[in-house]
mmCIF file of C-alpha atoms and ligand atoms in Angstrom:
data_model
loop_
_atom_site.group_PDB
_atom_site.id
_atom_site.type_symbol
_atom_site.label_atom_id
_atom_site.label_comp_id
_atom_site.label_asym_id
_atom_site.label_seq_id
_atom_site.Cartn_x
_atom_site.Cartn_y
_atom_site.Cartn_z
ATOM 1 C CA MET A 171 73.969 97.232 82.514
ATOM 2 C CA THR A 172 75.137 96.102 85.963
ATOM 3 C CA TYR A 173 76.484 98.894 88.117
ATOM 4 C CA ARG A 174 80.164 98.388 88.793
ATOM 5 C CA GLY A 175 82.117 100.661 91.084
ATOM 6 C CA ARG A 176 85.663 100.486 92.379
ATOM 7 C CA PHE A 177 88.166 101.716 94.921
ATOM 8 C CA ALA A 178 91.648 102.248 93.499
ATOM 9 C CA PRO A 179 94.220 103.161 96.162
ATOM 10 C CA SER A 180 97.856 103.928 95.407
ATOM 11 C CA PRO A 181 100.116 102.019 97.816
ATOM 12 C CA THR A 182 101.944 105.105 99.046
ATOM 13 C CA GLY A 183 101.129 104.563 102.724
ATOM 14 C CA HIS A 184 98.664 102.885 105.082
ATOM 15 C CA LEU A 185 94.920 103.376 104.671
ATOM 16 C CA HIS A 186 94.091 106.828 106.031
ATOM 17 C CA PHE A 187 90.898 108.732 106.699
ATOM 18 C CA GLY A 188 90.720 110.309 103.203
ATOM 19 C CA SER A 189 91.000 106.962 101.461
ATOM 20 C CA LEU A 190 88.502 105.358 103.852
ATOM 21 C CA VAL A 191 86.012 108.066 102.792
ATOM 22 C CA ALA A 192 86.549 107.116 99.122
ATOM 23 C CA ALA A 193 86.322 103.395 99.917
ATOM 24 C CA VAL A 194 83.119 103.701 101.981
ATOM 25 C CA GLY A 195 81.528 106.225 99.576
ATOM 26 C CA SER A 196 82.176 104.061 96.509
ATOM 27 C CA TRP A 197 81.047 100.903 98.361
ATOM 28 C CA LEU A 198 77.754 102.530 99.469
ATOM 29 C CA CYS A 199 76.998 103.801 95.939
ATOM 30 C CA ALA A 200 77.634 100.327 94.494
ATOM 31 C CA ARG A 201 75.564 98.488 97.122
ATOM 32 C CA HIS A 202 72.749 101.043 96.867
ATOM 33 C CA ALA A 203 72.582 100.403 93.101
ATOM 34 C CA GLY A 204 72.599 96.616 93.672
ATOM 35 C CA GLY A 205 75.926 96.541 91.857
ATOM 36 C CA GLU A 206 79.442 95.249 92.298
ATOM 37 C CA TRP A 207 82.420 96.869 94.004
ATOM 38 C CA LEU A 208 85.926 96.081 92.788
ATOM 39 C CA LEU A 209 89.425 96.865 93.994
ATOM 40 C CA ARG A 210 92.473 97.978 92.063
ATOM 41 C CA VAL A 211 95.916 98.623 93.506
ATOM 42 C CA GLU A 212 97.514 101.460 91.539
ATOM 43 C CA ASP A 213 101.114 100.343 91.934
ATOM 44 C CA ILE A 214 102.598 101.868 88.795
ATOM 45 C CA ASP A 215 104.834 104.442 90.438
ATOM 46 C CA PRO A 216 107.510 102.478 92.373
ATOM 47 C CA PRO A 217 109.471 105.566 93.555
ATOM 48 C CA ARG A 218 106.368 106.871 95.384
ATOM 49 C CA GLU A 219 105.342 103.545 96.893
ATOM 50 C CA MET A 220 105.814 102.440 100.469
ATOM 51 C CA PRO A 221 106.841 98.779 100.766
ATOM 52 C CA GLY A 222 104.113 96.719 102.404
ATOM 53 C CA SER A 223 101.394 99.343 102.011
ATOM 54 C CA ALA A 224 99.422 97.466 99.319
ATOM 55 C CA GLU A 225 99.188 94.476 101.653
ATOM 56 C CA SER A 226 98.342 96.717 104.590
ATOM 57 C CA ILE A 227 95.510 98.497 102.681
ATOM 58 C CA LEU A 228 94.090 95.214 101.362
ATOM 59 C CA ALA A 229 94.182 93.681 104.833
ATOM 60 C CA ALA A 230 92.540 96.753 106.413
ATOM 61 C CA LEU A 231 89.493 96.991 104.115
ATOM 62 C CA PRO A 232 87.732 93.792 105.311
ATOM 63 C CA ALA A 233 88.234 94.954 108.898
ATOM 64 C CA PHE A 234 86.058 97.973 107.980
ATOM 65 C CA GLY A 235 83.400 95.666 106.494
ATOM 66 C CA LEU A 236 84.470 96.276 102.886
ATOM 67 C CA ALA A 237 84.907 93.145 100.774
ATOM 68 C CA ALA A 238 85.469 93.223 97.013
ATOM 69 C CA ASP A 239 83.316 91.284 94.572
ATOM 70 C CA GLY A 240 86.158 89.942 92.462
ATOM 71 C CA PRO A 241 89.900 89.483 92.262
ATOM 72 C CA VAL A 242 92.041 92.541 93.003
ATOM 73 C CA VAL A 243 93.699 94.046 89.926
ATOM 74 C CA PHE A 244 97.322 95.131 90.433
ATOM 75 C CA GLN A 245 98.478 97.711 87.914
ATOM 76 C CA SER A 246 102.021 96.327 88.171
ATOM 77 C CA ASN A 247 100.668 93.267 86.285
ATOM 78 C CA ARG A 248 99.038 95.304 83.551
ATOM 79 C CA GLN A 249 102.075 96.551 81.613
ATOM 80 C CA ALA A 250 101.054 94.724 78.404
ATOM 81 C CA ALA A 251 97.666 96.465 78.364
ATOM 82 C CA TYR A 252 99.279 99.910 78.806
ATOM 83 C CA ASP A 253 101.829 99.082 76.086
ATOM 84 C CA ALA A 254 98.946 98.166 73.751
ATOM 85 C CA ALA A 255 97.061 101.406 74.510
ATOM 86 C CA PHE A 256 100.261 103.403 73.986
ATOM 87 C CA GLU A 257 100.904 101.681 70.634
ATOM 88 C CA GLN A 258 97.317 102.440 69.607
ATOM 89 C CA LEU A 259 97.818 106.144 70.375
ATOM 90 C CA LYS A 260 101.168 106.129 68.585
ATOM 91 C CA ALA A 261 99.698 104.452 65.492
ATOM 92 C CA ALA A 262 97.006 107.154 65.386
ATOM 93 C CA ASP A 263 99.704 109.862 65.715
ATOM 94 C CA LEU A 264 98.066 111.123 68.907
ATOM 95 C CA VAL A 265 101.315 111.172 70.937
ATOM 96 C CA PHE A 266 104.755 112.704 70.475
ATOM 97 C CA PRO A 267 108.116 112.246 72.194
ATOM 98 C CA CYS A 268 109.198 115.219 74.284
ATOM 99 C CA TRP A 269 112.581 116.159 75.751
ATOM 100 C CA CYS A 270 111.452 119.463 77.276
ATOM 101 C CA SER A 271 112.504 119.975 80.881
ATOM 102 C CA ARG A 272 110.189 121.330 83.556
ATOM 103 C CA ASN A 273 112.040 124.624 83.191
ATOM 104 C CA ASP A 274 111.370 124.739 79.459
ATOM 105 C CA LEU A 275 107.694 124.494 80.228
ATOM 106 C CA ALA A 276 107.494 126.900 83.155
ATOM 107 C CA GLY A 277 105.064 129.725 82.526
ATOM 108 C CA GLY A 278 102.297 127.571 81.058
ATOM 109 C CA LEU A 279 103.719 127.379 77.557
ATOM 110 C CA HIS A 280 101.562 125.598 74.967
ATOM 111 C CA LEU A 281 103.454 122.871 73.157
ATOM 112 C CA ASP A 282 100.803 122.531 70.441
ATOM 113 C CA GLY A 283 101.711 118.975 69.662
ATOM 114 C CA ARG A 284 105.470 119.305 69.326
ATOM 115 C CA CYS A 285 108.535 119.225 71.552
ATOM 116 C CA LEU A 286 110.390 122.533 71.799
ATOM 117 C CA ALA A 287 113.712 121.046 72.919
ATOM 118 C CA ALA A 288 116.273 119.298 70.757
ATOM 119 C CA PRO A 289 116.100 115.519 71.009
ATOM 120 C CA GLY A 290 118.642 114.673 73.701
ATOM 121 C CA ALA A 291 121.359 112.350 72.460
ATOM 122 C CA GLY A 292 120.780 109.021 74.180
ATOM 123 C CA ARG A 293 118.185 110.558 76.503
ATOM 124 C CA GLU A 294 114.795 108.873 76.751
ATOM 125 C CA PRO A 295 111.860 111.174 75.994
ATOM 126 C CA ALA A 296 108.588 111.501 77.838
ATOM 127 C CA TRP A 297 105.564 110.879 75.621
ATOM 128 C CA ARG A 298 102.789 113.432 75.526
ATOM 129 C CA LEU A 299 99.273 113.311 74.170
ATOM 130 C CA ARG A 300 98.379 115.900 71.529
ATOM 131 C CA VAL A 301 95.621 117.937 73.130
ATOM 132 C CA PRO A 302 93.543 120.168 70.844
ATOM 133 C CA ASP A 303 91.692 123.311 71.889
ATOM 134 C CA ILE A 304 88.689 121.402 73.207
ATOM 135 C CA GLU A 305 86.105 121.849 75.955
ATOM 136 C CA ILE A 306 85.363 118.649 77.852
ATOM 137 C CA GLY A 307 82.195 118.619 79.923
ATOM 138 C CA PHE A 308 80.600 116.054 82.192
ATOM 139 C CA ASP A 309 77.847 115.987 84.766
ATOM 140 C CA ASP A 310 79.346 114.987 88.094
ATOM 141 C CA GLY A 311 76.986 112.948 90.285
ATOM 142 C CA LEU A 312 77.609 115.248 93.239
ATOM 143 C CA GLN A 313 79.506 118.344 92.083
ATOM 144 C CA GLY A 314 77.134 119.010 89.150
ATOM 145 C CA PRO A 315 77.983 120.120 85.588
ATOM 146 C CA GLN A 316 81.709 120.567 84.889
ATOM 147 C CA MET A 317 83.486 122.088 81.910
ATOM 148 C CA GLN A 318 87.213 122.317 81.256
ATOM 149 C CA ASN A 319 89.252 123.621 78.331
ATOM 150 C CA LEU A 320 91.722 120.770 78.143
ATOM 151 C CA ARG A 321 94.375 122.620 76.202
ATOM 152 C CA ASP A 322 94.470 125.525 78.656
ATOM 153 C CA THR A 323 94.215 123.391 81.788
ATOM 154 C CA ALA A 324 96.238 120.265 81.058
ATOM 155 C CA GLY A 325 97.996 121.003 77.749
ATOM 156 C CA ASP A 326 99.801 118.156 76.008
ATOM 157 C CA PHE A 327 99.981 116.007 79.133
ATOM 158 C CA VAL A 328 102.464 113.213 79.719
ATOM 159 C CA ILE A 329 101.146 109.687 79.339
ATOM 160 C CA ARG A 330 104.523 107.909 79.545
ATOM 161 C CA ARG A 331 107.261 109.299 81.720
ATOM 162 C CA VAL A 332 110.975 109.582 80.954
ATOM 163 C CA GLU A 333 111.654 106.643 83.291
ATOM 164 C CA GLY A 334 109.304 104.511 81.164
ATOM 165 C CA TYR A 335 106.440 104.402 83.704
ATOM 166 C CA TYR A 336 102.971 105.025 82.359
ATOM 167 C CA ALA A 337 101.141 107.986 83.838
ATOM 168 C CA TYR A 338 98.227 107.527 86.216
ATOM 169 C CA GLN A 339 95.814 109.029 83.638
ATOM 170 C CA LEU A 340 96.533 106.350 81.036
ATOM 171 C CA ALA A 341 96.624 103.398 83.430
ATOM 172 C CA CYS A 342 93.424 104.523 85.160
ATOM 173 C CA VAL A 343 91.483 104.834 81.900
ATOM 174 C CA VAL A 344 92.706 101.494 80.532
ATOM 175 C CA ASP A 345 91.854 99.704 83.783
ATOM 176 C CA ASP A 346 88.459 101.335 84.401
ATOM 177 C CA ALA A 347 87.496 99.959 80.961
ATOM 178 C CA PHE A 348 89.165 96.580 81.629
ATOM 179 C CA GLN A 349 87.256 96.186 84.895
ATOM 180 C CA GLY A 350 83.986 97.306 83.266
ATOM 181 C CA ILE A 351 83.546 100.195 85.714
ATOM 182 C CA THR A 352 80.252 102.046 85.152
ATOM 183 C CA GLU A 353 80.678 104.695 87.880
ATOM 184 C CA VAL A 354 83.845 106.153 89.365
ATOM 185 C CA VAL A 355 83.346 107.446 92.923
ATOM 186 C CA ARG A 356 86.487 109.051 94.367
ATOM 187 C CA GLY A 357 87.851 112.111 96.131
ATOM 188 C CA ASN A 358 87.369 115.582 94.731
ATOM 189 C CA ASP A 359 91.137 116.052 94.298
ATOM 190 C CA LEU A 360 90.674 114.041 91.078
ATOM 191 C CA LEU A 361 87.805 116.146 89.688
ATOM 192 C CA ASP A 362 90.179 118.078 87.444
ATOM 193 C CA SER A 363 91.787 114.851 86.135
ATOM 194 C CA THR A 364 88.430 113.661 84.828
ATOM 195 C CA PRO A 365 88.403 115.685 81.565
ATOM 196 C CA ARG A 366 91.872 114.268 80.756
ATOM 197 C CA GLN A 367 90.520 110.785 81.365
ATOM 198 C CA ILE A 368 87.407 111.384 79.258
ATOM 199 C CA PHE A 369 89.567 112.694 76.407
ATOM 200 C CA LEU A 370 91.839 109.631 76.640
ATOM 201 C CA GLN A 371 88.787 107.356 76.585
ATOM 202 C CA ARG A 372 87.698 109.033 73.351
ATOM 203 C CA CYS A 373 91.191 108.667 71.840
ATOM 204 C CA LEU A 374 91.247 104.966 72.720
ATOM 205 C CA GLY A 375 87.619 104.227 71.815
ATOM 206 C CA LEU A 376 86.758 103.279 75.423
ATOM 207 C CA PRO A 377 83.437 103.921 77.171
ATOM 208 C CA THR A 378 83.130 106.831 79.606
ATOM 209 C CA PRO A 379 81.772 105.854 83.029
ATOM 210 C CA ARG A 380 79.733 108.219 85.195
ATOM 211 C CA TYR A 381 81.714 110.186 87.775
ATOM 212 C CA LEU A 382 80.933 111.247 91.320
ATOM 213 C CA HIS A 383 83.509 113.170 93.338
ATOM 214 C CA LEU A 384 83.220 113.098 97.116
ATOM 215 C CA PRO A 385 84.265 116.061 99.258
ATOM 216 C CA LEU A 386 87.965 116.054 99.958
ATOM 217 C CA ALA A 387 88.958 115.518 103.591
ATOM 218 C CA LEU A 388 91.136 118.328 104.943
ATOM 219 C CA ASP A 389 93.306 118.367 108.038
ATOM 220 C CA GLY A 390 93.084 121.015 110.761
ATOM 221 C CA SER A 391 95.198 123.459 108.747
ATOM 222 C CA GLY A 392 93.108 123.079 105.601
ATOM 223 C CA ARG A 393 95.447 120.735 103.714
ATOM 224 C CA LYS A 394 94.453 117.522 101.927
ATOM 225 C CA LEU A 395 94.995 114.425 104.048
ATOM 226 C CA SER A 396 97.521 112.314 102.285
ATOM 227 C CA LYS A 397 98.751 108.760 102.747
ATOM 228 C CA SER A 398 102.298 109.624 101.814
ATOM 229 C CA GLU A 399 102.482 112.153 104.632
ATOM 230 C CA GLN A 400 101.049 109.534 106.985
ATOM 231 C CA ALA A 401 98.127 111.807 107.793
ATOM 232 C CA HIS A 402 95.278 110.387 109.873
ATOM 233 C CA PRO A 403 96.016 106.652 109.484
ATOM 234 C CA VAL A 404 93.035 104.555 110.512
ATOM 235 C CA ASP A 405 93.378 101.601 112.864
ATOM 236 C CA PRO A 406 91.931 98.372 111.427
ATOM 237 C CA THR A 407 92.263 96.665 114.813
ATOM 238 C CA ASP A 408 89.731 99.173 116.210
ATOM 239 C CA PRO A 409 87.626 100.003 113.133
ATOM 240 C CA LEU A 410 84.452 101.448 114.695
ATOM 241 C CA PRO A 411 85.705 104.957 115.621
ATOM 242 C CA ALA A 412 87.142 105.668 112.135
ATOM 243 C CA LEU A 413 84.100 104.178 110.430
ATOM 244 C CA ARG A 414 81.766 106.354 112.530
ATOM 245 C CA ARG A 415 83.843 109.425 111.651
ATOM 246 C CA THR A 416 83.711 108.445 107.963
ATOM 247 C CA LEU A 417 79.921 108.108 108.012
ATOM 248 C CA ALA A 418 79.607 111.430 109.846
ATOM 249 C CA PHE A 419 81.878 113.062 107.242
ATOM 250 C CA LEU A 420 79.489 111.786 104.533
ATOM 251 C CA ASP A 421 76.399 113.020 106.489
ATOM 252 C CA LEU A 422 75.213 109.433 106.943
ATOM 253 C CA PRO A 423 73.332 108.027 109.933
ATOM 254 C CA ILE A 424 75.281 106.190 112.603
ATOM 255 C CA ALA A 425 73.608 103.292 114.434
ATOM 256 C CA PRO A 426 74.453 104.051 118.069
ATOM 257 C CA ALA A 427 74.313 100.416 119.181
ATOM 258 C CA ALA A 428 76.123 98.859 116.206
ATOM 259 C CA GLY A 429 78.986 96.811 117.575
ATOM 260 C CA HIS A 430 80.395 95.680 114.255
ATOM 261 C CA PRO A 431 81.499 97.495 111.045
ATOM 262 C CA ALA A 432 79.065 95.463 108.909
ATOM 263 C CA ALA A 433 76.162 96.572 111.129
ATOM 264 C CA LEU A 434 77.209 100.239 110.901
ATOM 265 C CA LEU A 435 77.462 100.005 107.113
ATOM 266 C CA ALA A 436 74.143 98.156 106.779
ATOM 267 C CA HIS A 437 72.368 100.831 108.836
ATOM 268 C CA ALA A 438 73.890 103.642 106.750
ATOM 269 C CA LEU A 439 73.017 101.808 103.535
ATOM 270 C CA GLU A 440 69.336 101.488 104.474
ATOM 271 C CA ARG A 441 68.998 105.264 104.476
ATOM 272 C CA PHE A 442 71.573 105.996 101.786
ATOM 273 C CA GLU A 443 70.802 108.198 98.780
ATOM 274 C CA PRO A 444 73.730 109.402 96.632
ATOM 275 C CA ALA A 445 71.983 112.786 96.279
ATOM 276 C CA GLY A 446 72.059 113.140 100.066
ATOM 277 C CA LEU A 447 75.871 113.100 100.178
ATOM 278 C CA PRO A 448 77.447 116.462 101.020
ATOM 279 C CA HIS A 449 77.674 118.565 97.869
ATOM 280 C CA CYS A 450 80.680 120.626 99.013
ATOM 281 C CA SER A 451 84.060 120.158 97.358
ATOM 282 C CA GLU A 452 85.991 119.789 100.622
ATOM 283 C CA ARG A 453 85.438 119.666 104.360
ATOM 284 C CA MET A 454 87.406 119.252 107.538
ATOM 285 C CA ALA A 455 88.007 115.693 108.749
ATOM 286 C CA ALA A 456 86.634 115.228 112.277
HETATM 287 N N1 LIG B 1240 95.088 105.898 93.039
HETATM 288 C C1 LIG B 1240 94.478 107.170 93.267
HETATM 289 C C2 LIG B 1240 94.715 107.599 94.702
HETATM 290 O O1 LIG B 1240 94.988 106.770 95.550
HETATM 291 C C3 LIG B 1240 92.987 107.166 93.011
HETATM 292 C C4 LIG B 1240 92.678 106.981 91.591
HETATM 293 C C5 LIG B 1240 91.222 107.000 91.220
HETATM 294 O O2 LIG B 1240 90.345 106.741 92.079
HETATM 295 O O3 LIG B 1240 90.964 107.234 90.041
HETATM 296 O O4 LIG B 1240 94.615 108.780 94.962
#
């Protein structure tokens, strides 16, 4: 099977250092395997999005030497596929409508497959997946063997929100299968989402890709860099400094004389081994 990787940014801000790490890391893994690298814009959460940021991210990537091997998938165009997956789960009685408020659920209450609130007159419900008492394990390409009790950790998680938007977990799983992704390389902040995604893949009869979670980039005070807080944006008009910092973050060699992003990436790729990536779960961004 051809290796197929992807980078799947949410358009909540401009490309920043943390997302450049995920983009470069996933690109290097795909190129090293002689595979393809695809892009997906995860624009399914309009309230969190920043106008213009999808365009800005897509325009920035080629400036860093990162070009996708196929058309970009926009999740905002994929409603019919999420509807179909949702109907499939509904037909199999794997989801239930839920009117519980956040307050109702404070204290880590188990729903055990049923809503505890009265159906609100005229109020739309959220839809939750029925999660049994199940251990989900996987062998992460970098972080090693993982095991999570899904019921204790995630519980009956929401797959369709009150506002009608599908949750990231559902959209991600449907689209990783749609794009034929064989390995997901992304930041370690999503490590604990992976068992939810594997469980959803099983519910929907979709294949499970391999997973590799890169160390999470932290700011000087130990917090995750985040696009929405405009942390560490990278400048596509002067790509070399941020690209050098990204390669250093991933413990990759930096060609001192490289005057172009493609040359820096090619040099790093020559010596690249996924096993040589830093095995820590997080580290400070330079
Ligand atoms: N859209 C997510 C983000 O920007 C990444 C999702 C993924 O790689 O699975 O954090």
